[in-house]
Short mmCIF file of C-alpha atoms in Angstrom, two decimals:
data_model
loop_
_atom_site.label_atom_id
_atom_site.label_comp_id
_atom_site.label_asym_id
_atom_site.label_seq_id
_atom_site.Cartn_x
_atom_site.Cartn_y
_atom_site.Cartn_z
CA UNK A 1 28.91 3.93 134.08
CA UNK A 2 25.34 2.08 133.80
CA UNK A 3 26.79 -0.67 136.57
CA UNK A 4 27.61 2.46 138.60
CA UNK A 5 23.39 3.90 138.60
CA UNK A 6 22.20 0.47 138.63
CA UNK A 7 24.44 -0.21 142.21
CA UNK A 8 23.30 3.65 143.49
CA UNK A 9 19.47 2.82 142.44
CA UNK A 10 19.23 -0.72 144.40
CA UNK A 11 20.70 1.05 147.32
CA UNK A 12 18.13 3.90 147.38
CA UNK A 13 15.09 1.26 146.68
CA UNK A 14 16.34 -0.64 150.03
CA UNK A 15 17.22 2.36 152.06
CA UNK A 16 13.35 4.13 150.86
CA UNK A 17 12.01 -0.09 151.99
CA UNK A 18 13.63 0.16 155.35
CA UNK A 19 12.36 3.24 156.37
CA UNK A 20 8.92 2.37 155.51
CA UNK A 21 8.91 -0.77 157.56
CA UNK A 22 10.47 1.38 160.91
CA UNK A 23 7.58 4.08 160.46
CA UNK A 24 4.39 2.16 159.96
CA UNK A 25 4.93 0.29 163.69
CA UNK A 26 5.76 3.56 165.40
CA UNK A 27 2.87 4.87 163.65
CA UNK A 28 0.26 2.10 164.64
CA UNK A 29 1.75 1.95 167.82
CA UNK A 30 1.06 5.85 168.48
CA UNK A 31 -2.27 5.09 166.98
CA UNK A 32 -3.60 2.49 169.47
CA UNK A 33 -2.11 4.33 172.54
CA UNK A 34 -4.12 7.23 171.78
CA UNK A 35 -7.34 5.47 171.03
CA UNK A 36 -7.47 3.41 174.38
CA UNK A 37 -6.65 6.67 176.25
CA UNK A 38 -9.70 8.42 174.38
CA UNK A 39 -12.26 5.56 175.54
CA UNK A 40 -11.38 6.22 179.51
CA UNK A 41 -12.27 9.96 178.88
CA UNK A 42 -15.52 11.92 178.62
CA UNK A 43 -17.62 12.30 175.42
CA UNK A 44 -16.32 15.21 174.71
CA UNK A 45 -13.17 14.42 175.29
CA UNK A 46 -12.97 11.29 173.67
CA UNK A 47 -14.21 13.09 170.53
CA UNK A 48 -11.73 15.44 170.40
CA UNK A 49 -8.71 13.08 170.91
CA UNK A 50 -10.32 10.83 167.79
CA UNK A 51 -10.26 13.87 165.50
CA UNK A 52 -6.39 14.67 166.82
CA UNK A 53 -5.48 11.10 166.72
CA UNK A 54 -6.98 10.92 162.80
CA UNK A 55 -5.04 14.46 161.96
CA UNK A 56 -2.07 12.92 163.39
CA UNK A 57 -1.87 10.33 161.07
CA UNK A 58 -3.35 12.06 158.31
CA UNK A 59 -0.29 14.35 158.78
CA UNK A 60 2.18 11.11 159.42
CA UNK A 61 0.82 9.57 156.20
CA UNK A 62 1.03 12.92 153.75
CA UNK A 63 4.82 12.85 154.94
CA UNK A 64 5.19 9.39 154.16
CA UNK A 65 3.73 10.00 150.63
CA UNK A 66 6.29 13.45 150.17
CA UNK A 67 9.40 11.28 151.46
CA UNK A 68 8.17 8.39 148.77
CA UNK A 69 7.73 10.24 146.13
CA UNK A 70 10.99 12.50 146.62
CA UNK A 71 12.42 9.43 146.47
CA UNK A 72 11.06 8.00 143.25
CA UNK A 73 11.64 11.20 141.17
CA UNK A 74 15.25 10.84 142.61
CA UNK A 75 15.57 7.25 141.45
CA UNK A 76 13.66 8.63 138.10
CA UNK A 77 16.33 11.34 138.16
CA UNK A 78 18.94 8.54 138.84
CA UNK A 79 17.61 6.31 135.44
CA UNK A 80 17.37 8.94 133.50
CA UNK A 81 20.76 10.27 133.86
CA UNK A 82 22.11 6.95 133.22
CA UNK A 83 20.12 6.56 130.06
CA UNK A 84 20.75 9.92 128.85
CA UNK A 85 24.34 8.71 129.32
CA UNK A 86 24.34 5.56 127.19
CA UNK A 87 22.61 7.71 124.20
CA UNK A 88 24.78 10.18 124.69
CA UNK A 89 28.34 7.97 124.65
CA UNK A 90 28.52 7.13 121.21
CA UNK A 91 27.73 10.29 120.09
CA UNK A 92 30.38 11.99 122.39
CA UNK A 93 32.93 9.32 121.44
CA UNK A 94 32.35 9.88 117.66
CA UNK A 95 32.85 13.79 118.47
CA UNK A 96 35.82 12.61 119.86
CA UNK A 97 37.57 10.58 117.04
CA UNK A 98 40.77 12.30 115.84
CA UNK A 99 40.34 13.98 112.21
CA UNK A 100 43.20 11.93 109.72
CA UNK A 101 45.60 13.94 109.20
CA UNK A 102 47.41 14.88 106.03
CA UNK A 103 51.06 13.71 104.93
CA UNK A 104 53.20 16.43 106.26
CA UNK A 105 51.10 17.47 109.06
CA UNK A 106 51.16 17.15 112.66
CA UNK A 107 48.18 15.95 115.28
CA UNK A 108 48.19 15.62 119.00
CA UNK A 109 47.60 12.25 118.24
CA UNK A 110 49.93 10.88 115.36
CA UNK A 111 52.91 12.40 112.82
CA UNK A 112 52.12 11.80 109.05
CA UNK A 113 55.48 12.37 107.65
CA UNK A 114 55.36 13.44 103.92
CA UNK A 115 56.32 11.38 101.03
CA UNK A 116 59.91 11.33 100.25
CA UNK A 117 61.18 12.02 96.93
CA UNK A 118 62.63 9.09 94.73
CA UNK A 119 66.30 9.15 93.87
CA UNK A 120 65.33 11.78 90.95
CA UNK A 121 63.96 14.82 93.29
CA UNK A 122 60.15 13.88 92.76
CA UNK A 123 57.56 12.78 95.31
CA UNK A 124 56.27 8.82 94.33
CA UNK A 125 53.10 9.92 94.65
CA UNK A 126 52.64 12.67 92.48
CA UNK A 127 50.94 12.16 88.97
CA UNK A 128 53.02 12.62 85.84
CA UNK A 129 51.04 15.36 84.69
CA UNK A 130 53.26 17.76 86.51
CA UNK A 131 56.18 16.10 84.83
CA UNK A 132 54.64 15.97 81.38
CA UNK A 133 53.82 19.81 81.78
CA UNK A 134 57.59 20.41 82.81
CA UNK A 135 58.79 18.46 79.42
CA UNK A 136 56.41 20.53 77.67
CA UNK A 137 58.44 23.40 79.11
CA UNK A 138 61.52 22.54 77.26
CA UNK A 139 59.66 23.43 74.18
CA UNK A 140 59.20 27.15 75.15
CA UNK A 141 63.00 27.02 75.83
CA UNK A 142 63.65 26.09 72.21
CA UNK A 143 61.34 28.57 70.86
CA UNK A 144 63.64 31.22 72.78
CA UNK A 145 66.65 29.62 71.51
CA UNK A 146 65.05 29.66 67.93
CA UNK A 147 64.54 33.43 67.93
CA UNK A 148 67.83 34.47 69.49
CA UNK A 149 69.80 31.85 67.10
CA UNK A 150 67.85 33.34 63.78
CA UNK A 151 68.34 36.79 64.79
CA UNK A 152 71.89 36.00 65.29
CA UNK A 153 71.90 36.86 69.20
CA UNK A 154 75.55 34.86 70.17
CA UNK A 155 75.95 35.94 73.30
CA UNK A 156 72.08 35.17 74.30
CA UNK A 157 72.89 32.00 71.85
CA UNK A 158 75.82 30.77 74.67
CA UNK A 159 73.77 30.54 77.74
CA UNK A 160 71.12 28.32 76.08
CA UNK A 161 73.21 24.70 76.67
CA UNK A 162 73.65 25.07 80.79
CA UNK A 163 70.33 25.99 80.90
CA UNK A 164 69.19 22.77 78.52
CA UNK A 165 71.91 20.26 80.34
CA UNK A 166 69.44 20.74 83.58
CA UNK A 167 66.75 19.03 82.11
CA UNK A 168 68.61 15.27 82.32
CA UNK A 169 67.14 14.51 85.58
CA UNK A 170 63.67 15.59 84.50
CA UNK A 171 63.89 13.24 81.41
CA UNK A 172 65.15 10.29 82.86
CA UNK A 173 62.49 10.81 85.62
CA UNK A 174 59.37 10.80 83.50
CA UNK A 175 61.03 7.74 81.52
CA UNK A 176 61.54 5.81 84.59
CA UNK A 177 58.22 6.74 86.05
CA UNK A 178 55.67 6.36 83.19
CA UNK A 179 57.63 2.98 82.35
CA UNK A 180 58.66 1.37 85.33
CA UNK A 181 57.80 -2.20 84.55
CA UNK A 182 59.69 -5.25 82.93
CA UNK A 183 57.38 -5.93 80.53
CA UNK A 184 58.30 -5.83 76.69
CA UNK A 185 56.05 -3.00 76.19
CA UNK A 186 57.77 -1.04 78.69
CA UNK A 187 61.53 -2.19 78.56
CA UNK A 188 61.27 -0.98 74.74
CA UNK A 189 60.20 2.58 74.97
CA UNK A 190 62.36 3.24 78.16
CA UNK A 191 64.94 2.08 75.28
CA UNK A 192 63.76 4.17 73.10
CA UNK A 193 63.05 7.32 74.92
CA UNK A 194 66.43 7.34 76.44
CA UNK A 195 68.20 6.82 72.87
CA UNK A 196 66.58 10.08 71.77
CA UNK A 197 67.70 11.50 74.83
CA UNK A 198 71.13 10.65 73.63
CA UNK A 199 70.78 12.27 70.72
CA UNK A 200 69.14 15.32 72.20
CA UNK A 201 72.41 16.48 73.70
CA UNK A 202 74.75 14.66 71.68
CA UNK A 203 73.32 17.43 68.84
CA UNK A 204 73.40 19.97 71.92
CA UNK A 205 77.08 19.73 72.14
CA UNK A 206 77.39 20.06 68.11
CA UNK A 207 75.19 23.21 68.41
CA UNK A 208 77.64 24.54 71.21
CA UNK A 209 80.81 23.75 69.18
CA UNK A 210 79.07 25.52 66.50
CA UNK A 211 78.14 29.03 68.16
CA UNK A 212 81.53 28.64 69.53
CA UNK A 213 83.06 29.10 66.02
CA UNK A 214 80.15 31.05 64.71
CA UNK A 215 78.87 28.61 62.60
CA UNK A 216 75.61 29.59 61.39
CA UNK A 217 74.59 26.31 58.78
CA UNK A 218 76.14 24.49 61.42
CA UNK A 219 74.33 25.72 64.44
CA UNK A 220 70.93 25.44 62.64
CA UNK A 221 71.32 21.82 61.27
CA UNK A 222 72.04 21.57 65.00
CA UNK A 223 68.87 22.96 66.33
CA UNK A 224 67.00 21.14 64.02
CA UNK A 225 68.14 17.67 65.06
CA UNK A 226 67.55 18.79 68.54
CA UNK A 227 64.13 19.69 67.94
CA UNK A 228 63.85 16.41 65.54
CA UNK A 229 64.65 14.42 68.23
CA UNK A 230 62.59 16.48 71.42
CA UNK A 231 60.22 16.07 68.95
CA UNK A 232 60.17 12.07 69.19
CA UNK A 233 60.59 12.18 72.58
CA UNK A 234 57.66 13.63 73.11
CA UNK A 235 55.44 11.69 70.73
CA UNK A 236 56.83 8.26 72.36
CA UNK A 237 56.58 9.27 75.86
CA UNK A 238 52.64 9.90 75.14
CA UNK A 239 53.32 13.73 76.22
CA UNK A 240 51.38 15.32 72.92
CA UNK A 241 48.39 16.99 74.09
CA UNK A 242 46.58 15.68 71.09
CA UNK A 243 46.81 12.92 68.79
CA UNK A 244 46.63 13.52 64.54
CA UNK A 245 44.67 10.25 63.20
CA UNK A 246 44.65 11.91 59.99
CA UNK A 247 47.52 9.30 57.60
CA UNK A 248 47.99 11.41 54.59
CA UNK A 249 46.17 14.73 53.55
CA UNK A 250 47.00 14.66 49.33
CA UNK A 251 43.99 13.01 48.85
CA UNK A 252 41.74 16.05 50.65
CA UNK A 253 43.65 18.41 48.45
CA UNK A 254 43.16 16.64 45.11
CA UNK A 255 40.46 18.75 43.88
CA UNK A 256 41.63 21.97 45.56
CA UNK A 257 45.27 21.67 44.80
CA UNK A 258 44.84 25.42 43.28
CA UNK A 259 43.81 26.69 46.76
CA UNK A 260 47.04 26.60 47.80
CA UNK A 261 49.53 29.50 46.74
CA UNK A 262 53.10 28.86 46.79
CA UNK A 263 56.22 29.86 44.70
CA UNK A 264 58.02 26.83 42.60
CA UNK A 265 59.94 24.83 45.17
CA UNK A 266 62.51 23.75 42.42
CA UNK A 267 63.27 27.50 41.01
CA UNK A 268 62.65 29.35 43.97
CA UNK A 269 63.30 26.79 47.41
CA UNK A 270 62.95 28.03 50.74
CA UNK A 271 66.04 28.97 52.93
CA UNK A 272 66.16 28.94 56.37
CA UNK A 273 63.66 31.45 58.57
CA UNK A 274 61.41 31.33 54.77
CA UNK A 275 57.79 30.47 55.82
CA UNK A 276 56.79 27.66 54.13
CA UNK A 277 53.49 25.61 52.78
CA UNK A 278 54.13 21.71 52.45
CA UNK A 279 53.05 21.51 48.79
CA UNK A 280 53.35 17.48 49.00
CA UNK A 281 53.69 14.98 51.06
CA UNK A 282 51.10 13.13 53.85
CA UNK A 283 50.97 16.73 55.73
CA UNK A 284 50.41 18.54 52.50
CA UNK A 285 48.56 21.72 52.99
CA UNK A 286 50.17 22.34 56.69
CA UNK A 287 52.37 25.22 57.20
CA UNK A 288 55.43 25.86 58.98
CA UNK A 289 59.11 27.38 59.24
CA UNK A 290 62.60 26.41 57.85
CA UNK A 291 64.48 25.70 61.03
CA UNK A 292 67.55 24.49 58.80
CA UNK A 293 68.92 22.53 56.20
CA UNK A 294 70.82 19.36 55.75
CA UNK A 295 74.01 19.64 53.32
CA UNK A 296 75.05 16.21 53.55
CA UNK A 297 73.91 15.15 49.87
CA UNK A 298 69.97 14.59 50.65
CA UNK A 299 68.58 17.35 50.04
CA UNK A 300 65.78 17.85 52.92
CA UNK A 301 65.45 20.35 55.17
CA UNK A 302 63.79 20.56 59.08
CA UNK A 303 60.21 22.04 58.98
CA UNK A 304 59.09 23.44 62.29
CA UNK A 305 55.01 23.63 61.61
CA UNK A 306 52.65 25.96 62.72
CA UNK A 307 51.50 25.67 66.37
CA UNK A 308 48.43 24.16 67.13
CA UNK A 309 46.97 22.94 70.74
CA UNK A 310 50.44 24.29 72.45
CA UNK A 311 52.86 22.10 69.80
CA UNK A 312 54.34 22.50 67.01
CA UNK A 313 55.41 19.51 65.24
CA UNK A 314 59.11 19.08 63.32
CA UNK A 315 59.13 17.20 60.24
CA UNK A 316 61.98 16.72 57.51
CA UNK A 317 61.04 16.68 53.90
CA UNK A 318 62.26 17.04 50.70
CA UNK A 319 63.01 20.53 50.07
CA UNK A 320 60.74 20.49 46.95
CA UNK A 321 58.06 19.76 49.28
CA UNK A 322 58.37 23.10 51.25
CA UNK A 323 57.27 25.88 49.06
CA UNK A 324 57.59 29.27 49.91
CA UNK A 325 54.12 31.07 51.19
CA UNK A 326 53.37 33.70 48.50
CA UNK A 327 51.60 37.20 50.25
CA UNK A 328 51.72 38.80 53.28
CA UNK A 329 52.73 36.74 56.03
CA UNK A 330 52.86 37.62 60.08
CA UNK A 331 56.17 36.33 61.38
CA UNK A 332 56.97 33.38 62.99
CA UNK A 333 55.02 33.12 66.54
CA UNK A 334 59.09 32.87 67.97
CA UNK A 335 59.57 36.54 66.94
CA UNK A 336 56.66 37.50 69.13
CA UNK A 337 58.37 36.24 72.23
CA UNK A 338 59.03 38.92 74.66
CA UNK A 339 62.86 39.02 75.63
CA UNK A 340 63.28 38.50 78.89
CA UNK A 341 65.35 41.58 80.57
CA UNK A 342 69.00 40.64 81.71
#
């Protein structure tokens, strides 16, 4: 574009040159002609011929001046165009550049497909928040389980393990995902989270075998393991949404021991769906719900404490170290859970 103006500008300088060197002779030559002719003639006449000789070129030089300067402001014209051009090209190219599109969208210019799932249903590049917040989910599904097992809702009881069995893929996702290296770090709590995996359903088939006969002691020991080992799961896959640095709490309660209130664990112990004050113990002072008991000699039971910052931890103590909670109590936040309508 600025070798184009350059090539139309050298043009017009030569053509505006050449037509100033054709005029001027003509010019001079008219001029002479006329002025010999004048000296032959009269005074008066002579006079009169010099004054329309001078107006002549008066009048052949004004147009020279309005044909040269029409032609300057059209080579000005001519520059200026071509330097408005060259500040004006970058600018219009930048306008110009094609916006980047986003994975799954579609340009003019270029296809962004989106990013395909892994063998597991999830996109690679998603964080593992949404997965985390998905586990967390199966929590809520326990606490609906809990309530329809302790009101002794069978046929809501039943639907609970198809609904449970879907969450394999979702497990083994977030254990793949938030461990994926070889390292010894990693290798050992993919291990480890996929043994209590294991164990999760292993204990969810007991729990179906036991609503199937209408086992109650059997289908809470059950639940409790379940939770026991959801419970681990969580805690080793880093999905707690807060961490308890606190090692034991007896020695916070050693000169307020009386502030607690509790029935005697050994005369009066706490059955299942009792709420409960651990009375002992390194989470002495915390309070909770019997989720079950074990009847295979060791006399502890499955704790499901209070919730606090959207969990509620399990833990399995002695049963003399879950005393019965002495006033009035509101129910177990599990009660409150709206049914949903079938």
């Amino acid at each position: 574009m600025i070798q184009r103006y350059s090539n139309i500008t050298i043009l017009l300088l030569c053509w505006i040159l050449r037509a100033e060197s054709f005029a001027q002779p003509n010019n001079k030559n008219g001029r002479t002609t006329r002025i010999r002719q004048s000296i032959c003639s009269t005074t008066t006449t002579t006079s009169t011929s010099v004054h329309a000789s001078l107006n002549n070129n008066d009048s052949s030089i004004s147009e020279r001046r309005k044909f040269l300067s029409h032609a300057m402001g059209a080579v000005a014209t001519m520059t200026g165009i071509s330097s408005t051009t060259i500040i004006m090209m970058p600018s219009q190219a930048l306008a110009q550049q094609p916006q980047q599109p986003t994975p799954g969208t579609t340009s003019a210019a270029v296809t962004v497909p989106p990013q395909e799932p892994n063998k597991y249903g999830v996109a690679s590049n998603k964080r593992l928040g949404g997965l985390s917040n998905k586990i967390r989910n199966i929590c809520k599904t326990m606490d609906e389980m809990q309530r329809d097992l302790m009101q002794e809702r069978w046929d809501l009881v039943e639907q609970y393990p198809a609904q449970l069995r879907s969450y394999v893929p979702l497990l083994t996702a977030y254990t793949d995902s938030a461990f994926p290296s070889e390292a010894p770090s990693d290798w050992g709590l993919r291990v480890a989270l996929r043994y209590e995996v294991g164990r999760y359903f292993g204990c969810l088939e007991r729990l179906k075998s036991a609503v199937a006969k209408r086992n109650l002691s059997e289908a809470y020991v059950a639940y409790s393991d379940m939770s026991l080992h959801l419970d681990r799961y969580l805690r080793v896959g880093g999905i707690y949404t807060f961490y308890d640095n606190v090692i034991d709490n007896e020695k916070y309660f050693a000169e307020y021991d009386s502030a607690l209130v509790y029935s005697d664990p050994i005369k009066d112990p706490a059955d299942v769906r009792d709420l409960v004050v651990l009375c002992k113990g390194p989470d002495k002072g915390k309070t909770g719900i019997v989720i079950g008991i074990y009847q295979d000699g060791s006399e502890t039971c499955a704790v499901k404490l209070d919730r606090y910052k959207g969990m509620r931890e399990i833990r399995v103590v002695p049963r003399n170290w879950a005393a019965k909670r002495l006033g009035e109590q509101e129910p177990d936040d599990v009660f409150l859970i709206p049914r949903k309508a079938s």
